[in-house]
Short mmCIF file of C-alpha atoms in Angstrom, two decimals:
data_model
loop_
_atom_site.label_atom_id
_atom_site.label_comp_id
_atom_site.label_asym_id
_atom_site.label_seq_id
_atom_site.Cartn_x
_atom_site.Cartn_y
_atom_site.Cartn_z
CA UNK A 150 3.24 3.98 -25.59
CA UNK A 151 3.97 1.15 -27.73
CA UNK A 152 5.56 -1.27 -24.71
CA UNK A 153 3.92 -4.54 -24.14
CA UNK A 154 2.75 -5.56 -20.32
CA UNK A 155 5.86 -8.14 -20.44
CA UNK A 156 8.17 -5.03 -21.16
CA UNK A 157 6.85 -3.38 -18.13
CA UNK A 158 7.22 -6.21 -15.65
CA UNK A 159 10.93 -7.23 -17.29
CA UNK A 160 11.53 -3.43 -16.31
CA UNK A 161 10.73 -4.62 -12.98
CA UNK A 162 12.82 -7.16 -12.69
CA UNK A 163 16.21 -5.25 -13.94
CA UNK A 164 15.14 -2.50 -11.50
CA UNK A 165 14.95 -5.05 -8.56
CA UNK A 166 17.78 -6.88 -9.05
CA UNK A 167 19.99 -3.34 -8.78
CA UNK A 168 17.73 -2.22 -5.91
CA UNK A 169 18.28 -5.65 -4.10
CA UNK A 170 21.95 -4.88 -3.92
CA UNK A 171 21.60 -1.80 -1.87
CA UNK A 172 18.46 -2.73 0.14
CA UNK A 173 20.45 -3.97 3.12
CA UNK A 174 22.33 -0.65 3.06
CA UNK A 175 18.85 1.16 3.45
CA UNK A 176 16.98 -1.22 5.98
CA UNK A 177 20.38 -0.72 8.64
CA UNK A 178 20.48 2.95 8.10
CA UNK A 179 17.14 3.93 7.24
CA UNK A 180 18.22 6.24 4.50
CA UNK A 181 15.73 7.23 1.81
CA UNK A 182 16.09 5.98 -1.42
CA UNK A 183 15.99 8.33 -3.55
CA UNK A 184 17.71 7.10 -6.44
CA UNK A 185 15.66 4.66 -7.21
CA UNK A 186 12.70 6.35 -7.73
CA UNK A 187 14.56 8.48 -10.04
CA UNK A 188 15.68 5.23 -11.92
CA UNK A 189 11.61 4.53 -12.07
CA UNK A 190 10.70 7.45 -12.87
CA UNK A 191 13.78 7.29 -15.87
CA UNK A 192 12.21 3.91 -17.57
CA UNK A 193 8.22 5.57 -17.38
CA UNK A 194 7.25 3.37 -14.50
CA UNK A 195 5.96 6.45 -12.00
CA UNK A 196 3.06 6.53 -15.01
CA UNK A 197 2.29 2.61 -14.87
CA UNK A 198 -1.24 3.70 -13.57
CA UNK A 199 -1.77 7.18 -15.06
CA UNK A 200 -3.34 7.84 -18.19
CA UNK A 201 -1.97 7.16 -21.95
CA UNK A 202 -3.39 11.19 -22.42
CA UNK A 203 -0.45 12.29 -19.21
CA UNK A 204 2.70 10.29 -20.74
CA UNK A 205 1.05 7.26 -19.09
CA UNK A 206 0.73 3.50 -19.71
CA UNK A 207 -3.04 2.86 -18.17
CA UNK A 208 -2.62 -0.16 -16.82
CA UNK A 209 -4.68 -1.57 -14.20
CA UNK A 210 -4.27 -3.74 -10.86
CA UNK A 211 -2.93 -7.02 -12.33
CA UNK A 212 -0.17 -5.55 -14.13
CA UNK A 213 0.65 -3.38 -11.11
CA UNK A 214 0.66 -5.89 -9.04
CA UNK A 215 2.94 -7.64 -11.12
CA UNK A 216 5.28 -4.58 -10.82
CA UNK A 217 5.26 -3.52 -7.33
CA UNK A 218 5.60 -7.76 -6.38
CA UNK A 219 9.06 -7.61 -8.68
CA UNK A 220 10.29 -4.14 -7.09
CA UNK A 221 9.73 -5.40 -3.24
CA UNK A 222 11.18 -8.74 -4.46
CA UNK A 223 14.24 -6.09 -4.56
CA UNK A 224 13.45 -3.28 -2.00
CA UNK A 225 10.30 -3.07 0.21
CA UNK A 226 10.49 -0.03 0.64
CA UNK A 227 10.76 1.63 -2.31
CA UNK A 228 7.39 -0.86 -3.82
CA UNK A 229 5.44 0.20 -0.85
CA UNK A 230 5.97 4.00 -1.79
CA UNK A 231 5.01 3.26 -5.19
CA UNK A 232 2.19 1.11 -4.24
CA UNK A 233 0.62 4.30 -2.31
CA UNK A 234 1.44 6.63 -5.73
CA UNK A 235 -0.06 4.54 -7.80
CA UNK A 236 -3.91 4.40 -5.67
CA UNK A 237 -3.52 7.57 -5.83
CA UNK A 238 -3.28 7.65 -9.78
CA UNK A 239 -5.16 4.99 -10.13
CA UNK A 240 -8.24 7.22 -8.29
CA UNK A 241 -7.52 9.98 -10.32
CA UNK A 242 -7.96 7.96 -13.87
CA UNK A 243 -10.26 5.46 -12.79
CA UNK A 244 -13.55 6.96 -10.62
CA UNK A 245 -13.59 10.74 -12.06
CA UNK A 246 -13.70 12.19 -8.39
CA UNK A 247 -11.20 14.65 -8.65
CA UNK A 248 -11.67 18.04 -9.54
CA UNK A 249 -10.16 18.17 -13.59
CA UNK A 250 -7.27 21.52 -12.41
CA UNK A 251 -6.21 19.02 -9.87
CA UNK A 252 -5.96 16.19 -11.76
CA UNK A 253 -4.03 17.98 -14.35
CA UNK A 254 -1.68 19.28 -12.13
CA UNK A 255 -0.72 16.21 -10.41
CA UNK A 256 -0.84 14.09 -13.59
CA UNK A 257 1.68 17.08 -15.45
CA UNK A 258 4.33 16.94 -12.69
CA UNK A 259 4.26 12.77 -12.60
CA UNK A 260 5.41 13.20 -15.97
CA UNK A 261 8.01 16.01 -15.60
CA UNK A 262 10.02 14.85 -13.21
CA UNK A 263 9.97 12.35 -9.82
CA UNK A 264 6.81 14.27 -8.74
CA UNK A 265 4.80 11.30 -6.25
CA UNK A 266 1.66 11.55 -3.56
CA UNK A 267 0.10 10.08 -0.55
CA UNK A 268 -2.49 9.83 1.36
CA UNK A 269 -1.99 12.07 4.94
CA UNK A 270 -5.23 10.49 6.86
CA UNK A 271 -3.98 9.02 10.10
CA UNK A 272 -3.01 11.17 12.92
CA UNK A 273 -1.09 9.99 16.89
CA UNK A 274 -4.34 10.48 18.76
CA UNK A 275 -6.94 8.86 16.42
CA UNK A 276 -4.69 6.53 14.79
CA UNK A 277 -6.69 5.54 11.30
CA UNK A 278 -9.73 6.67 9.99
CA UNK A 279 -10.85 3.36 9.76
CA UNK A 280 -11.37 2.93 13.79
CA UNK A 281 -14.17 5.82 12.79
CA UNK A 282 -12.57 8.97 14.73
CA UNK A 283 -13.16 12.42 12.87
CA UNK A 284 -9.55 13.37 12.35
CA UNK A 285 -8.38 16.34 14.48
CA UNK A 286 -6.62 18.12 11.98
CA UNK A 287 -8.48 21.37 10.94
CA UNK A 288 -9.03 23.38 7.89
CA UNK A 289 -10.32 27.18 8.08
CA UNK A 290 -12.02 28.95 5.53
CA UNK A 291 -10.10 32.70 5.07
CA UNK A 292 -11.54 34.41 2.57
CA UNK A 293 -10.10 32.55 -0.88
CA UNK A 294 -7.73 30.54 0.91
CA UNK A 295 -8.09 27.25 3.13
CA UNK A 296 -5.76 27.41 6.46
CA UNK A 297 -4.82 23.86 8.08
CA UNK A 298 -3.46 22.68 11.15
CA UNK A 299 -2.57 19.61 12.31
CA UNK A 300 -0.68 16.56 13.10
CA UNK A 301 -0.03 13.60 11.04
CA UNK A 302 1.66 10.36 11.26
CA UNK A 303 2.79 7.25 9.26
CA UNK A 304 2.63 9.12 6.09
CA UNK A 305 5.12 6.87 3.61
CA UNK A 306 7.46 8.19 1.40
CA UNK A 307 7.41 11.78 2.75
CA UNK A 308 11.36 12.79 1.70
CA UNK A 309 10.18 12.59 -1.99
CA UNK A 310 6.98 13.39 -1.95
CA UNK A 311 5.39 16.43 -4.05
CA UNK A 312 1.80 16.84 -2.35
CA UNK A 313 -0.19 15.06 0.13
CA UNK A 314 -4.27 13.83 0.01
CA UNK A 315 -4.41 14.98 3.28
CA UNK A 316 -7.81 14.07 5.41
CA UNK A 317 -9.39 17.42 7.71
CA UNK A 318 -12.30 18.37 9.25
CA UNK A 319 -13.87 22.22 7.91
CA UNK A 320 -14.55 24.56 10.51
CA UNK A 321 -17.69 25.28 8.43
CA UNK A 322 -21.13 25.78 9.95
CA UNK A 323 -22.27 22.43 8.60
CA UNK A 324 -18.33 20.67 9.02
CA UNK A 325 -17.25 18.68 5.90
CA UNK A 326 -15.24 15.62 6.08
CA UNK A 327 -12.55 16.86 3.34
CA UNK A 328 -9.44 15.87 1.47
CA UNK A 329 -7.08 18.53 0.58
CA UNK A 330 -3.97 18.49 -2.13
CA UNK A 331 -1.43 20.46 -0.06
CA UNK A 332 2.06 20.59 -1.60
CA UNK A 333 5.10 19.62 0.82
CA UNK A 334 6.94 22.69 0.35
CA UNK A 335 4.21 24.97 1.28
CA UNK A 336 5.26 27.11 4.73
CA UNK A 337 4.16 26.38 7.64
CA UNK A 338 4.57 22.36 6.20
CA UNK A 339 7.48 20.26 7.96
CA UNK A 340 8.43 16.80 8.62
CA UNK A 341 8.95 15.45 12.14
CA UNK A 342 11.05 12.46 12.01
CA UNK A 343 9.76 9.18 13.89
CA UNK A 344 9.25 6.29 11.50
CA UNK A 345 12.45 3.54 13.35
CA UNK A 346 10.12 0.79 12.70
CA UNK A 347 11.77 -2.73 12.80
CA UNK A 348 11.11 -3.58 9.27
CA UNK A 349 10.44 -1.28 6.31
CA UNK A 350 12.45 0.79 7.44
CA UNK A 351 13.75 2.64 4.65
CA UNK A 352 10.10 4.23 3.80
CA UNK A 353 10.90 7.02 5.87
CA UNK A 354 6.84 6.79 7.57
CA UNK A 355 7.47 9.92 9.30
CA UNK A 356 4.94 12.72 11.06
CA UNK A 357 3.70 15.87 9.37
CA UNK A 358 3.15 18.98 10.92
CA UNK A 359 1.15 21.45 9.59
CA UNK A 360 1.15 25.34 11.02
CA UNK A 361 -1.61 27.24 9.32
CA UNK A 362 -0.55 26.05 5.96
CA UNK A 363 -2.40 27.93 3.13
CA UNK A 364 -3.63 26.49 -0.01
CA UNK A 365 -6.24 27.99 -2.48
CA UNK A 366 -10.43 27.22 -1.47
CA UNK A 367 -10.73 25.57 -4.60
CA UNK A 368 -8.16 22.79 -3.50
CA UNK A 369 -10.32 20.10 -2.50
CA UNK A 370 -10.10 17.33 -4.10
CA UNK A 371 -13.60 15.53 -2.56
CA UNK A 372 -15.22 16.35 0.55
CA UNK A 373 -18.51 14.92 2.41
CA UNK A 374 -20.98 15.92 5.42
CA UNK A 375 -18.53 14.95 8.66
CA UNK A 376 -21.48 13.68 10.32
CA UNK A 377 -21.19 10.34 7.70
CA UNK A 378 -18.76 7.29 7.87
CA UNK A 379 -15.82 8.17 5.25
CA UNK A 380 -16.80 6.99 2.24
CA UNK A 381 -14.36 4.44 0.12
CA UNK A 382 -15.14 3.18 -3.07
CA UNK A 383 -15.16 -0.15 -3.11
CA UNK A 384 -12.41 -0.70 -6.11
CA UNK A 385 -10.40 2.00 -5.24
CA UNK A 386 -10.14 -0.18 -1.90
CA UNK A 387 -9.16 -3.10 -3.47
CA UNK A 388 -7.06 -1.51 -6.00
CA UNK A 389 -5.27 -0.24 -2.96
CA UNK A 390 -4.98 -3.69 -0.38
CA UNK A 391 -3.81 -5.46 -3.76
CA UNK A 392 -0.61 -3.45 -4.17
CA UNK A 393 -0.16 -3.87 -0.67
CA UNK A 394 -0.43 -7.40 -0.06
CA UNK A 395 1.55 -7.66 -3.73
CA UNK A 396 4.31 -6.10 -1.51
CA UNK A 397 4.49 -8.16 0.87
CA UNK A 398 4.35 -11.06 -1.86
CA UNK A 399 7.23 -9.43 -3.22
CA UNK A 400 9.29 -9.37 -0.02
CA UNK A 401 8.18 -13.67 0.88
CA UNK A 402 9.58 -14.54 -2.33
CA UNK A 403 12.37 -12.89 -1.99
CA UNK A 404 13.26 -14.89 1.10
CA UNK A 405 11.92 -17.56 -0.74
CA UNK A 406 14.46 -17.40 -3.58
CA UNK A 407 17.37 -16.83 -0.71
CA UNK A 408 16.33 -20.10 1.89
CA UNK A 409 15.89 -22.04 -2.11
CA UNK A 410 19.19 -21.32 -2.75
CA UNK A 411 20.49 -22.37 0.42
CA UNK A 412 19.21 -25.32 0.70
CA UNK A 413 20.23 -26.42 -2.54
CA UNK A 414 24.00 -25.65 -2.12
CA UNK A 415 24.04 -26.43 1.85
CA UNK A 416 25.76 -29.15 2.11
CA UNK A 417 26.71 -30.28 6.26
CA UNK A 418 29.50 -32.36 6.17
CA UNK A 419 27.64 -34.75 8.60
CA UNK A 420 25.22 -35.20 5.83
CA UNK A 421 27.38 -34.95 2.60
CA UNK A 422 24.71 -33.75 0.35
CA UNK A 423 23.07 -30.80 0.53
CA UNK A 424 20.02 -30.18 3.21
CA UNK A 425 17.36 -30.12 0.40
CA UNK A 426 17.81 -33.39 0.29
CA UNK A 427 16.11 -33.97 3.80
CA UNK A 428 12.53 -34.76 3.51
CA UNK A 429 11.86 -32.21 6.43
CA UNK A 430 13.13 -29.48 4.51
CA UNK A 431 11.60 -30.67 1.50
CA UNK A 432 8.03 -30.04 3.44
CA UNK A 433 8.60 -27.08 4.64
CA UNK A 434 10.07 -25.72 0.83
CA UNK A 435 6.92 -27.55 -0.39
CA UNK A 436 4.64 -25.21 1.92
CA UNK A 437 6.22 -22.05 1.21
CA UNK A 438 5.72 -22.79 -2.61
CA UNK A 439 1.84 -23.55 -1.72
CA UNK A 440 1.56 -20.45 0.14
CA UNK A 441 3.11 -18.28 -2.60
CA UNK A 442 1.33 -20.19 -5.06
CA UNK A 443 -2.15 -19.38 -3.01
CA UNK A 444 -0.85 -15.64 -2.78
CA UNK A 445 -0.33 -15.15 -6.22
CA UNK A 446 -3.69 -16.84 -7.48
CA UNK A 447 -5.68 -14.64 -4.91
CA UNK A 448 -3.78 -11.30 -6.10
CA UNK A 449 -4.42 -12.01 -9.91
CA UNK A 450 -8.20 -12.92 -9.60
CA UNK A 451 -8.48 -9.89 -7.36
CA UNK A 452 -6.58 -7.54 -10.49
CA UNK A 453 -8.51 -8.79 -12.70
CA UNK A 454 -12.18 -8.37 -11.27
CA UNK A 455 -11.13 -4.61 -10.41
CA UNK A 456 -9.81 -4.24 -13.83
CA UNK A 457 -12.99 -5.73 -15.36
CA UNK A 458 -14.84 -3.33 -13.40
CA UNK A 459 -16.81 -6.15 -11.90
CA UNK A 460 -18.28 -6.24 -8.10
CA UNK A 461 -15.78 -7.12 -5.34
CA UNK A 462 -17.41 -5.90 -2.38
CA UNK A 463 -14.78 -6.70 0.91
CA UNK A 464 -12.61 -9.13 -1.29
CA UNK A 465 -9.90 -6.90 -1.49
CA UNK A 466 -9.95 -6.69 2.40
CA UNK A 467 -9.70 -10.40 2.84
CA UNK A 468 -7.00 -11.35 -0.08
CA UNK A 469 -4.78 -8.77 1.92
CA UNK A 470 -5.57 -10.52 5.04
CA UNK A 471 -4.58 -13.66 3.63
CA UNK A 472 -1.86 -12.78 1.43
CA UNK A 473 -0.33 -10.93 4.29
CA UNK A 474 -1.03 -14.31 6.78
CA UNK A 475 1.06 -16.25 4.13
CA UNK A 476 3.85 -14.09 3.51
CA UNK A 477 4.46 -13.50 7.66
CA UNK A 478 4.69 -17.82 7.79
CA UNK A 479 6.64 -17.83 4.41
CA UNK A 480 9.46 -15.76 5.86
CA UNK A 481 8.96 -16.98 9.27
CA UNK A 482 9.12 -20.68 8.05
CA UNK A 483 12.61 -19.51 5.82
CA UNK A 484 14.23 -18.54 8.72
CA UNK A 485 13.32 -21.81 10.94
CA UNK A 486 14.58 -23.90 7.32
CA UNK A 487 17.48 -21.90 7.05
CA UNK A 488 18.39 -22.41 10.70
CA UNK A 489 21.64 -20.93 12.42
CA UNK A 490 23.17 -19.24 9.12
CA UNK A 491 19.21 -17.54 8.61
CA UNK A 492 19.94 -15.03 11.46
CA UNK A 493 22.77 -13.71 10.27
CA UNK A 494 21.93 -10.44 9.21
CA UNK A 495 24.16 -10.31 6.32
CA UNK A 496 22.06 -13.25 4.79
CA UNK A 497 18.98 -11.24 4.95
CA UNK A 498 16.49 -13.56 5.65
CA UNK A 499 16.07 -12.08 8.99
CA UNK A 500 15.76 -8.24 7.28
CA UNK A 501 12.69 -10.15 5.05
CA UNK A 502 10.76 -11.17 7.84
CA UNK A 503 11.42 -8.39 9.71
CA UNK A 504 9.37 -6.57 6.65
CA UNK A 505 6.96 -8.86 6.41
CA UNK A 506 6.06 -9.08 10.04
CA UNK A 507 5.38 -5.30 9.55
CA UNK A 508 2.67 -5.69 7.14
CA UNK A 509 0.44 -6.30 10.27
CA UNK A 510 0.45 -2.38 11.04
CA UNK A 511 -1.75 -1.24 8.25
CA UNK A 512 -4.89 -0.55 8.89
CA UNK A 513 -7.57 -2.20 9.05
CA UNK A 514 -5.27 -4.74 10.95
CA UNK A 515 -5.92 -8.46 10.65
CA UNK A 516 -8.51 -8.87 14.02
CA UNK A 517 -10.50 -5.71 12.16
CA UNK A 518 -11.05 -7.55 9.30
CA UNK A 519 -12.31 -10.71 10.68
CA UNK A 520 -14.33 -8.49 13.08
CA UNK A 521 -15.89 -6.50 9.89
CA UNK A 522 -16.35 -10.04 8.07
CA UNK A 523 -17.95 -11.58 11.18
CA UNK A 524 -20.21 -8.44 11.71
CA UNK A 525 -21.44 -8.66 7.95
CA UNK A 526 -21.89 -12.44 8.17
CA UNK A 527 -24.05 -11.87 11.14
CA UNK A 528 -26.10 -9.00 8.86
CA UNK A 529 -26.61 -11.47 6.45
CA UNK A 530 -27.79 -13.69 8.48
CA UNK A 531 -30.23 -11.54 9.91
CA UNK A 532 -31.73 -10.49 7.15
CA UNK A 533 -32.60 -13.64 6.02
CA UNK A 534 -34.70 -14.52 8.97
CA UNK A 535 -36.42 -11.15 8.83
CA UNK A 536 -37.23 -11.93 5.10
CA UNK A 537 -38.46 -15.45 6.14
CA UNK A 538 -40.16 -14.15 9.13
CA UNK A 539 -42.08 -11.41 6.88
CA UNK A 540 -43.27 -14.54 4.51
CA UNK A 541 -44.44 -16.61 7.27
CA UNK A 542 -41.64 -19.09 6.68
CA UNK A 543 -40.07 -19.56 10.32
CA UNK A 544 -43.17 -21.46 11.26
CA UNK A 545 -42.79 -23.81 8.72
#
């Protein structure tokens, strides 16, 4: 690959600004779209994460970010999608968990064709692994083969995706916490429509069924005792709540570049110049540039400590908390600028906040963050006094 990181992002762009003019189309109707991730897959960017040895470019979380922000500048949809293909490369290249056949056969297909994956982990009566629930989904050992049932839900992207990480419990006599690769077209495998979610409504976050489905025993791509929390690697994590909040990003400038715009050509004939001439609107244009400005700083420090390989601990966590924070108010505070004209739907402002407002969904959601924070605070804190108590230094 001989294309620079500025090639890659001005790939972006192009690709946003042709996805922005059907985005409306898919947010009303909720149709897939498809063709755009053949147009990503067309100029190499399905392979932004992979491996140079695959067809791939290698790069890490800043430059990703970079990308997904530019393509949910244009659709949301389509960037949060790619946002969940890419952890998944970016696990496969990165920490050396998966098992090498695997690897290679998900890493071939990403560079055949439009050949994507997700994570299948939540499920309607546990919700998200991260409340702690074992998930109720099964998987049987039958001789050679692995037989699953189960129900999932919210899993993104489904239409066009090729296999699914999908999270079960064995029925073994010591039960393993597992994740499977189970290809979508495998029988007893079928989609039950139900994503008709306000915003993002185009990623098709649909329900999986799964009726015995059979995949070979050696199909596991990492598994650990069920009786143990699920175990997340702390950059894969914030590898992963990067691309998301950089989706979100994406969709609060977009409504910032739209209420920007407005304002600037607005022009009331009470007034005679144009509204951005009113120090009110001027404030609230000045905030939205401070939050985006904040957002963009905390997503690029993030990138590059995961790319560096250095520590990040729960960072990722809280940069997604507080990306997402900022982009809900940017889009909320577009709409309030943008008055009257800003709820017209076809203006869009009202589609972006609609999408951003749905960023509070993902698990962990915002009040389980600050919980986790406040809980680890409170461990810190503790530990301290039972480090000064065991020196003798609470008397002093």
């Amino acid at each position: 690959m001989t294309e620079t990181v500025d090639d890659l992002i001005d790939k972006a762009k192009s690709l946003a600004e042709d996805f922005s003019r059907t985005a409306a189309h898919h947010d009303a109707t909720g149709a897939f779209p498809f063709e755009n991730f053949d147009r990503l897959f067309d100029v190499g960017l399905l392979g932004l994460v992979s491996g140079r040895d695959y067809g791939g470019h290698g790069e890490g979380l800043t430059v990703a970010q970079a990308v997904i922000s530019e393509i949910a500048r244009g659709e949301p949809s389509t960037a949060l999608v790619l946002a969940m293909h890419y952890t998944s490369h970016f696990a496969i290249r990165r920490l050396g968990k998966w098992p090498r056949h695997l690897a290679e056969r998900v890493l071939l297909a990403n560079r055949q064709g439009v050949a994507l994956i997700n994570n299948a982990q939540a499920e309607p009566r546990i919700g998200s692994p991260a409340h702690g629930a074992l998930p109720e989904t099964i998987a049987r050992r039958d001789g050679d083969r692995w037989r699953i049932s189960g129900h999932k839900s919210y899993v993104t992207g489904i239409p066009v995706l090729k296999w699914v990480s999908l999270l079960a419990v064995t029925d073994e006599k010591e039960p393993r916490l597992a994740s499977f690769l189970v290809p979508t077209e495998a029988a007893g495998f079928r989609i039950e429509k139900s994503w008709n979610a306000t915003g993002m409504h185009a990623t098709a976050s649909d329900d999986i069924i799964l009726d015995d489905v059979s995949i070979p025993i050696d199909d596991v791509i990492e598994a650990q005792p069920a009786t143990e929390p699920l175990r997340r690697d702390e950059h894969a994590a914030a590898f992963f709540f990067g691309l998301l909040g950089a989706v979100y990003h994406g969709v609060a400038r977009a409504a910032r570049d739209r209420v920007l715009g407005f304002a600037s050509n607005h022009t009331p004939a009470s007034l005679g110049t144009p509204i951005a001439t009113v120090p009110r609107i001027q404030d609230g244009l000045g905030e939205i540039e401070v939050r985006l400005a904040t957002n963009a700083r905390l997503l690029r420090s993030l990138g590059e400590d995961v790319d560096a390989g250095r520590p990040v601990g729960m960072d990722g966590m809280h940069v997604r908390h507080v990306v997402i924070d900022n982009a809900v108010s940017v889009t909320s505070l577009a709409l309030e600028l943008a008055g009257n004209p800003g709820l017209n739907r076809d203006f869009q402002l009202e589609r972006h906040h609609r999408d951003a407002i749905t960023a509070r969904s993902h698990a962990p959601q915002s009040h389980m963050i600050r919980t986790i924070a406040a809980k680890n605070a409170l461990s810190r804190l503790n530990r301290r006094h039972q480090v000064r108590h065991a020196l003798g230094l609470n008397q002093i």
